[in-house]
Coordinates of C-alpha atoms in Angstrom, one line a residue:
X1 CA 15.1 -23.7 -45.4
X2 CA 18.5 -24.4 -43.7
X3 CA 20.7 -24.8 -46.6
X4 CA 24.4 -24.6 -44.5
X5 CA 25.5 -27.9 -43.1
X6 CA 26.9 -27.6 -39.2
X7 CA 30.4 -28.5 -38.9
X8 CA 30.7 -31.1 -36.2
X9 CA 32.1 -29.5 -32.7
X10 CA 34.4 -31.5 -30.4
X11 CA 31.6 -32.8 -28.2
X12 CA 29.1 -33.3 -30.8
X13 CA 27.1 -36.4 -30.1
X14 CA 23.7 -38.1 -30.2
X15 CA 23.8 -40.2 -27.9
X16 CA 22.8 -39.7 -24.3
X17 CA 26.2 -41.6 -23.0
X18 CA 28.6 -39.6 -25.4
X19 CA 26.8 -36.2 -24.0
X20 CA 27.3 -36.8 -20.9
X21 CA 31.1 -38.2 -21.1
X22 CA 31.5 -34.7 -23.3
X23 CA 30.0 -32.6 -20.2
X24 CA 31.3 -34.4 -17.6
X25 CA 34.7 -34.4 -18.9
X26 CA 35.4 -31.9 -21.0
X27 CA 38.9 -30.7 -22.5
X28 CA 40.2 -27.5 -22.2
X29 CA 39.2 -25.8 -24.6
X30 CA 35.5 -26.8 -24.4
X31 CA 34.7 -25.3 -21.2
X32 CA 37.5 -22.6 -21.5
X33 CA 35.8 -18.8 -20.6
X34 CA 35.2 -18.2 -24.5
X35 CA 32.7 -20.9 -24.6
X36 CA 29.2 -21.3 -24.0
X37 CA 27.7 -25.1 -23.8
X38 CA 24.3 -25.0 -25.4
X39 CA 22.1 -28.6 -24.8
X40 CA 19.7 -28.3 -27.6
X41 CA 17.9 -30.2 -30.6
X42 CA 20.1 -31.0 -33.5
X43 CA 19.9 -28.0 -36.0
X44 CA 17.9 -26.2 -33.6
X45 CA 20.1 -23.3 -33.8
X46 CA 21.0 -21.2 -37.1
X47 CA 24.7 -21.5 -38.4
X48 CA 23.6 -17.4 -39.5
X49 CA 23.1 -17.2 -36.4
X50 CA 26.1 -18.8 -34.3
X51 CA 28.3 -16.8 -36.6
X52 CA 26.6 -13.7 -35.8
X53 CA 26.6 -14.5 -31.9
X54 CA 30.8 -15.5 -32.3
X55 CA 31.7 -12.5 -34.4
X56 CA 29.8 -9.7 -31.6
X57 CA 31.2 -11.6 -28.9
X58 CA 34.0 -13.7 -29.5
X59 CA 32.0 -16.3 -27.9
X60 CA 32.4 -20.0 -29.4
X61 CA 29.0 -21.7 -29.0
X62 CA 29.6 -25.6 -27.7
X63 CA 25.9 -27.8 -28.5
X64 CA 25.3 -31.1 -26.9
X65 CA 22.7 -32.7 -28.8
X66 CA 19.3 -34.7 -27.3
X67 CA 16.9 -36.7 -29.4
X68 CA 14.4 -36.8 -27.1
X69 CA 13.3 -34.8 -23.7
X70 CA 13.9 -38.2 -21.5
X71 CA 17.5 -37.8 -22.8
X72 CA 17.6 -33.6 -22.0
X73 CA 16.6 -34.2 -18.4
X74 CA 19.2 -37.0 -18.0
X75 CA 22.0 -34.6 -19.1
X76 CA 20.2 -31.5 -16.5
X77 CA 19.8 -34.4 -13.7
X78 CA 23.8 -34.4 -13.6
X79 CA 25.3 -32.1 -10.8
X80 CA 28.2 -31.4 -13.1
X81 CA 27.0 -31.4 -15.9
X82 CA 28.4 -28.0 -17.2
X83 CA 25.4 -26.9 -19.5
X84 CA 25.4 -23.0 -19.9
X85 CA 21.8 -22.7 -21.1
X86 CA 19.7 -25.6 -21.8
X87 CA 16.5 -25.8 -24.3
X88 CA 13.6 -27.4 -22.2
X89 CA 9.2 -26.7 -21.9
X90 CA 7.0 -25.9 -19.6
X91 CA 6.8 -29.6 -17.9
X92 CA 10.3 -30.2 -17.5
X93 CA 11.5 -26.5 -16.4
X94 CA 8.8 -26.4 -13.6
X95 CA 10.1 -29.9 -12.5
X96 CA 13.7 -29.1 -12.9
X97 CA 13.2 -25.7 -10.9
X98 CA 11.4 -26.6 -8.2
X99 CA 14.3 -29.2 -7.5
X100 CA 16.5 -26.1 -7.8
X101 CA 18.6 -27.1 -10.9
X102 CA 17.3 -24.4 -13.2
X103 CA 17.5 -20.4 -12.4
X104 CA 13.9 -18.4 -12.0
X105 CA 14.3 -16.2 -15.2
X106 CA 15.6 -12.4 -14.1
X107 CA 13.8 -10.6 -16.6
X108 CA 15.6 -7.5 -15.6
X109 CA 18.6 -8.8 -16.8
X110 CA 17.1 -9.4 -20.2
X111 CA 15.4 -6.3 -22.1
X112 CA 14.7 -7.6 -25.2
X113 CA 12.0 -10.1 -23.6
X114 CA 9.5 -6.8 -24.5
X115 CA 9.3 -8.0 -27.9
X116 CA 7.5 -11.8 -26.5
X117 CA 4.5 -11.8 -25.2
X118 CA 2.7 -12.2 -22.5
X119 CA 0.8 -15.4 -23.5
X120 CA 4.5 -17.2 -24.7
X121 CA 6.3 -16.3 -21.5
X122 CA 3.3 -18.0 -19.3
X123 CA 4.3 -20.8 -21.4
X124 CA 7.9 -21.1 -20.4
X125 CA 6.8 -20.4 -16.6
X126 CA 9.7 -18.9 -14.2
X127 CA 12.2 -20.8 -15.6
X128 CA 12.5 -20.5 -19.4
X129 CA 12.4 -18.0 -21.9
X130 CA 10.3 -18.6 -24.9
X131 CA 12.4 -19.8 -28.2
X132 CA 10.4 -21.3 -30.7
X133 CA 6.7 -23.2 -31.3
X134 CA 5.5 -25.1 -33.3
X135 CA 3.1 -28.2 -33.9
X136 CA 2.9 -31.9 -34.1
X137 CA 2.2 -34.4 -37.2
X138 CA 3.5 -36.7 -39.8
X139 CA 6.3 -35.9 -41.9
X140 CA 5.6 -38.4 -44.8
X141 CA 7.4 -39.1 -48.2
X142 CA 5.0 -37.7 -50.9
X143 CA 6.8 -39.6 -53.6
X144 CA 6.6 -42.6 -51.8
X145 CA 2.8 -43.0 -50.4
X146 CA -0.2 -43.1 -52.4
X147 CA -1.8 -40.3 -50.7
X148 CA -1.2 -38.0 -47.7
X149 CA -1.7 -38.8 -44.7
X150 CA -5.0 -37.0 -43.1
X151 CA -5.3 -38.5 -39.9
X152 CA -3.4 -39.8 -36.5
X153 CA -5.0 -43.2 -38.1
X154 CA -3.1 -43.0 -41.1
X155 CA 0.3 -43.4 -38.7
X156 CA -1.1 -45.8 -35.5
X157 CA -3.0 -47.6 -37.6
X158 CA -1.2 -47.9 -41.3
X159 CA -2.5 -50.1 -43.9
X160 CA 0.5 -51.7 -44.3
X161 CA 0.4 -52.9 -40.5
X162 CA 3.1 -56.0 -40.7
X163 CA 5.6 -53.8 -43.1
X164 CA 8.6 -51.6 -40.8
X165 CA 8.0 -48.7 -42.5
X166 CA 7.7 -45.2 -39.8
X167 CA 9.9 -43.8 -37.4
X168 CA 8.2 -42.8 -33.8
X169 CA 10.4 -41.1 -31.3
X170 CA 11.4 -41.7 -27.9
X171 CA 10.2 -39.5 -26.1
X172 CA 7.3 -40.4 -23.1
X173 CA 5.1 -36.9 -23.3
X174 CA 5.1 -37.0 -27.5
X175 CA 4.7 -40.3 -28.6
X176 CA 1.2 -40.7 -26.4
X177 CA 0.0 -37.1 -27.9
X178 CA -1.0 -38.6 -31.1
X179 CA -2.9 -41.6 -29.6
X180 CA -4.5 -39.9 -26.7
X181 CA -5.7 -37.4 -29.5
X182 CA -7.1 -39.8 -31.9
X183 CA -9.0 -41.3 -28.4
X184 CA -10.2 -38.1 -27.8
X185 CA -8.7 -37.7 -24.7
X186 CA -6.6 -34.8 -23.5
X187 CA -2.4 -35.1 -23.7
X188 CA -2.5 -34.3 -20.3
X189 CA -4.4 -37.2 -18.9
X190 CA -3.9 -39.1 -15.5
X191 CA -6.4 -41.8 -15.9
X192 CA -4.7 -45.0 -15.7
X193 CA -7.4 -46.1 -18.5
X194 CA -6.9 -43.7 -21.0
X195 CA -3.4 -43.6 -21.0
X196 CA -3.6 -47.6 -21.3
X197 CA -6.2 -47.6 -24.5
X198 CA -3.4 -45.0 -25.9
X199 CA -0.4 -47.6 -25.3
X200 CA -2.8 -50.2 -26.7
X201 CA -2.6 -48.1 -30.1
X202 CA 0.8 -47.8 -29.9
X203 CA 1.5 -51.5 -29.3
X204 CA -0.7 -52.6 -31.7
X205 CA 1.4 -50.2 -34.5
X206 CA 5.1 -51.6 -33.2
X207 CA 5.2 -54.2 -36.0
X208 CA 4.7 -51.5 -38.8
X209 CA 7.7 -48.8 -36.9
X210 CA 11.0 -49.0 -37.5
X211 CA 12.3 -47.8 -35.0
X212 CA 11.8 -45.1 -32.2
X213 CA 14.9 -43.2 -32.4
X214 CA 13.6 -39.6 -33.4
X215 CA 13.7 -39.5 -37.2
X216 CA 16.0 -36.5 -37.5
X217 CA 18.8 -38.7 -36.1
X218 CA 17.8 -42.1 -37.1
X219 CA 17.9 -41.2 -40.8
X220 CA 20.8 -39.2 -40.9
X221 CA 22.7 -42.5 -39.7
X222 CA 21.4 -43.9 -43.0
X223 CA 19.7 -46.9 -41.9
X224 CA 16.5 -46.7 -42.7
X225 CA 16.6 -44.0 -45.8
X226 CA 15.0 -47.2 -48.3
X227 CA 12.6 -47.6 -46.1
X228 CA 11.2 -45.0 -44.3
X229 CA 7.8 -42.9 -45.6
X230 CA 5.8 -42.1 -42.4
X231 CA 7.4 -40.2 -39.2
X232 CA 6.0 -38.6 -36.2
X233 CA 7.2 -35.0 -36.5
X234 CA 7.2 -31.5 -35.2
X235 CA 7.0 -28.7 -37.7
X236 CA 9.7 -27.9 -39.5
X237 CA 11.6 -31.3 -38.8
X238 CA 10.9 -32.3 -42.5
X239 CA 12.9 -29.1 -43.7
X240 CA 16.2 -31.0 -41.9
X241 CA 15.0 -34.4 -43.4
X242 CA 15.2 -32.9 -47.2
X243 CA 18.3 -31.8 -46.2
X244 CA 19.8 -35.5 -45.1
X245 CA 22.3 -36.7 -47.3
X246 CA 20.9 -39.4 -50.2
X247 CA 17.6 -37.3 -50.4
X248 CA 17.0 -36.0 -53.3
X249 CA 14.9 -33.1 -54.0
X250 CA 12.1 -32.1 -51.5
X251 CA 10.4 -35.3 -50.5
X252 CA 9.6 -35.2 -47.2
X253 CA 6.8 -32.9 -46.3
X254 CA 4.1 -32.6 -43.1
X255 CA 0.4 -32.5 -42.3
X256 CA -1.3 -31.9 -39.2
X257 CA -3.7 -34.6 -38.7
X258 CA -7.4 -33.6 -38.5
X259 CA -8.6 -34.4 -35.0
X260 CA -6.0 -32.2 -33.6
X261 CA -2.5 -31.6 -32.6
X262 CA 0.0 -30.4 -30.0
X263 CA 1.1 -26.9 -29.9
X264 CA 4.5 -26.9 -28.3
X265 CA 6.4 -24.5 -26.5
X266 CA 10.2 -24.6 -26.4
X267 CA 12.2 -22.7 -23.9
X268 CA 15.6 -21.9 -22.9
X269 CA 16.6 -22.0 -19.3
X270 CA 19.7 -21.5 -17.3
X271 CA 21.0 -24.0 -15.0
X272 CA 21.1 -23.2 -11.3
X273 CA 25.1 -24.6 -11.2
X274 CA 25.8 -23.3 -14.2
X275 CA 29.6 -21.2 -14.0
X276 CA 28.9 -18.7 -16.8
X277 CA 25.6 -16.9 -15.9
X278 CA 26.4 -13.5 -17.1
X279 CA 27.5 -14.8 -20.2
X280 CA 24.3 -17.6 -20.6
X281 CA 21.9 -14.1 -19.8
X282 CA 23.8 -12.5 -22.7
X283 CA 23.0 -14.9 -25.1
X284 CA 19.3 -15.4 -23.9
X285 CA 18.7 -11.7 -24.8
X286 CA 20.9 -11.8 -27.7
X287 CA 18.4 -14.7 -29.2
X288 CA 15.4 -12.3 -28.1
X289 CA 16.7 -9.7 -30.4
X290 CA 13.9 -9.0 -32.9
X291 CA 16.6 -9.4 -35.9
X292 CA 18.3 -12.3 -34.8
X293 CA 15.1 -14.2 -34.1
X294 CA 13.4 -13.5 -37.1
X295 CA 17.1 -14.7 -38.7
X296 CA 16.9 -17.7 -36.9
X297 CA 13.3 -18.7 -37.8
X298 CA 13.6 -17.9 -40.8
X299 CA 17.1 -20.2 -41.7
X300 CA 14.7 -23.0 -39.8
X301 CA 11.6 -22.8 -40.7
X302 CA 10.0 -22.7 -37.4
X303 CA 7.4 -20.1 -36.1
X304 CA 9.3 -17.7 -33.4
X305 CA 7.6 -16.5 -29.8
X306 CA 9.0 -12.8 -30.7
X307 CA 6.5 -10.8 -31.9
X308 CA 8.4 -7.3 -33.3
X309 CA 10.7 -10.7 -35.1
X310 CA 7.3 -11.6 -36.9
X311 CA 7.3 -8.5 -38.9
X312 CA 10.7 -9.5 -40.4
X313 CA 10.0 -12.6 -41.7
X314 CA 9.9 -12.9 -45.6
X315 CA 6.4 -13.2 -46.4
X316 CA 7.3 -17.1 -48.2
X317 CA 8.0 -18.0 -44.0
X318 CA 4.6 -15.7 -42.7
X319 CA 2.4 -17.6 -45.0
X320 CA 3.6 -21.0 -44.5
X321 CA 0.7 -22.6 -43.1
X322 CA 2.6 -25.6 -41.5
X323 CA 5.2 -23.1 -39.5
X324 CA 2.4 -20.5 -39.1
X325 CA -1.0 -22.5 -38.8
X326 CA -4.5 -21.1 -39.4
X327 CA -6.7 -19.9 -36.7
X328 CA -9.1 -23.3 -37.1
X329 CA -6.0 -25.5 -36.3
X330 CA -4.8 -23.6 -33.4
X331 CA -8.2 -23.9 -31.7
X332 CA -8.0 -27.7 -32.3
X333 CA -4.5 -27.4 -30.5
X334 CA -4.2 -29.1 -27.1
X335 CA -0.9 -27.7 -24.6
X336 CA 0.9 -29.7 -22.0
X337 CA 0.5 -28.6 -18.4
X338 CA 2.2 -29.8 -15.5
X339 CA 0.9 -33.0 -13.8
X340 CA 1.5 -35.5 -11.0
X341 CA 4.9 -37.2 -11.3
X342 CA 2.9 -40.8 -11.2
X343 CA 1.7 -39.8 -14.2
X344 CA 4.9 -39.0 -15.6
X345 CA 6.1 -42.1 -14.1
X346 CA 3.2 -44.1 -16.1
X347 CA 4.4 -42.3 -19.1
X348 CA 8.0 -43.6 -18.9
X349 CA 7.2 -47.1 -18.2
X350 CA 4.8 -47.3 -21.3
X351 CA 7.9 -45.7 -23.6
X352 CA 10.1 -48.3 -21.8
X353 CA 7.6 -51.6 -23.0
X354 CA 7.0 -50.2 -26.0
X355 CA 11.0 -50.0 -27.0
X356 CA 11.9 -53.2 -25.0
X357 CA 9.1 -55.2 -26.9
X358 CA 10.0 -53.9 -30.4
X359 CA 13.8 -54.2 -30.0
X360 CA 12.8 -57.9 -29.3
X361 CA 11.1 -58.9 -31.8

């Protein structure tokens, strides 16, 4: 959908390391008084949309770019980090702000949040406002596989099981959502034993990944463009995938496998330190406008929270099935919820073997 290419800003990394040496130390003019620093997903945010923001405000908008949510909460575990407003979920906002490093939400200070409701604003809790949802599934190369895939099996357990071939993420909460699913098991899970059958799946399908960078970044470095035809995906990743350079056409597209999926949530938040709060609430309502959200889902092709921003959408976006899925795949739709930290902890460790082991072989 996104057909303008970003132009790099100053600070515009991947890497955790670069991020943090951008925040930590920034020039000037990065964190001058006409700049908000935005920690988000890369091409997460319109260019329609940062141009609109600049030319009302006279704002510059600064991103820092994650790949994965163990990489956001290192960046937001930094006590000078200097993030403005920071794109999180339900798990990591709760976590973040009962440690006091994210703001509770004034919604006083923010009257467009009328047009989201109720039900999306539970699932940002106190500390986010809702963005953007979505789903997740396998992005595959139609010109490239035999058939689509229909099933979590068709990416943890490939038939071509010995040839490097998909891209996983790194990320502990997303990469076990597939497997616990295809167990039957719920993605929030403590049990010790489900979580282990679930990293058994994932162990057994390391020789067939390539590698567990999130495929947005790992194939816009080129690497693995030859090789690539599977990845695990959120909706609307494979719009930014047709877009990489050496693609040709509309290959990539995406499926939600049929036992189920994860609906996700994604939220912006303020940071408790953050220096610019007035100016980090403008923009939070300024993204809750009903015109500029439907603007922004629309150049990305992701489903927005905002309902009055619904009715704007070009009917081509509203009956997209895989940014706006039917009722029978939103009822098979599992949501995180907030859980023990050992659990978390278990998570980690799992994401940690699997990416030790593999970068090993």
């Amino acid at each position: 959908m996104m057909n303008n290419k970003k132009t790099l800003a100053p600070c515009r990394v991947s890497g955790a390391l670069l991020a943090m040496a951008c925040l930590l130390f920034p020039s000037t003019a990065t964190h001058a008084a006409d700049t908000l620093n935005l920690l988000n997903w890369e091409e997460y945010l319109s260019e329609a949309v940062i141009e609109r923001w600049e030319a009302e405000t006279g704002v510059k908008i600064q991103q820092v770019y994650f790949d994965s949510g163990d990489k956001r909460d290192e960046i937001l575990a930094k006590p000078n980090h200097r993030i403005d407003v920071a794109l999180t979920e339900l798990i990591s906002s709760d976590r973040f702000g009962e440690r006091g490093l994210l703001e509770p939400i004034d919604a006083k200070l923010l009257p467009n949040l009328e047009h989201v409701p109720p039900r999306w604003r539970e699932s940002c809790g106190v500390h986010g406002v809702p963005y953007l949802w979505g789903t997740l599934g396998i992005a595959y190369r139609h010109d490239r596989l035999p058939a689509a895939p229909t099933s979590w099996a068709d990416l943890l357990q490939p038939a071509r099981s010995d040839e490097p071939h998909i891209i996983m993420m790194e990320d502990h909460e997303d990469i076990l959502a597939g497997a616990l699913i295809y167990r039957q098991h719920s993605i929030n899970t403590s049990n010790n034993d489900e979580l282990k059958a679930a990293f058994e799946l994932l162990k057994a399908q390391s020789p067939a990944v390539l590698t567990y960078e999130y495929a947005i970044t790992s194939l816009r470095s080129q690497r693995y463009l030859d090789n690539a035809d599977m990845a695990l995906a959120y909706s609307g990743d494979q719009q930014v995938l047709n877009e990489v350079e050496g693609v040709d056409g509309e290959p990539w597209r995406y499926v939600v496998p049929k036992e189920g999926t994860l609906l996700w949530v994604d939220c912006l938040s303020v940071p408790a330190n953050g220096a610019q709060r007035e100016l980090a609430y403008r923009f939070l309502n300024f993204i809750s406008d009903p015109e500029i959200a439907a603007l922004n889902a629309t150049d990305l092709g992701v489903a927005t929270t905002n309902a009055a921003a619904q009715a704007l959408l070009p009917a081509d976006i509203r009956q997209d099935t895989t940014i706006y899925p039917p009722d029978a795949v939103l009822q098979n739709s599992q949501v995180y919820q907030p859980r023990p930290l050992e659990a978390t902890q278990t998570r980690r460790r799992i994401i940690s073997a699997l990416t030790n082991a593999h970068d090993a072989r």
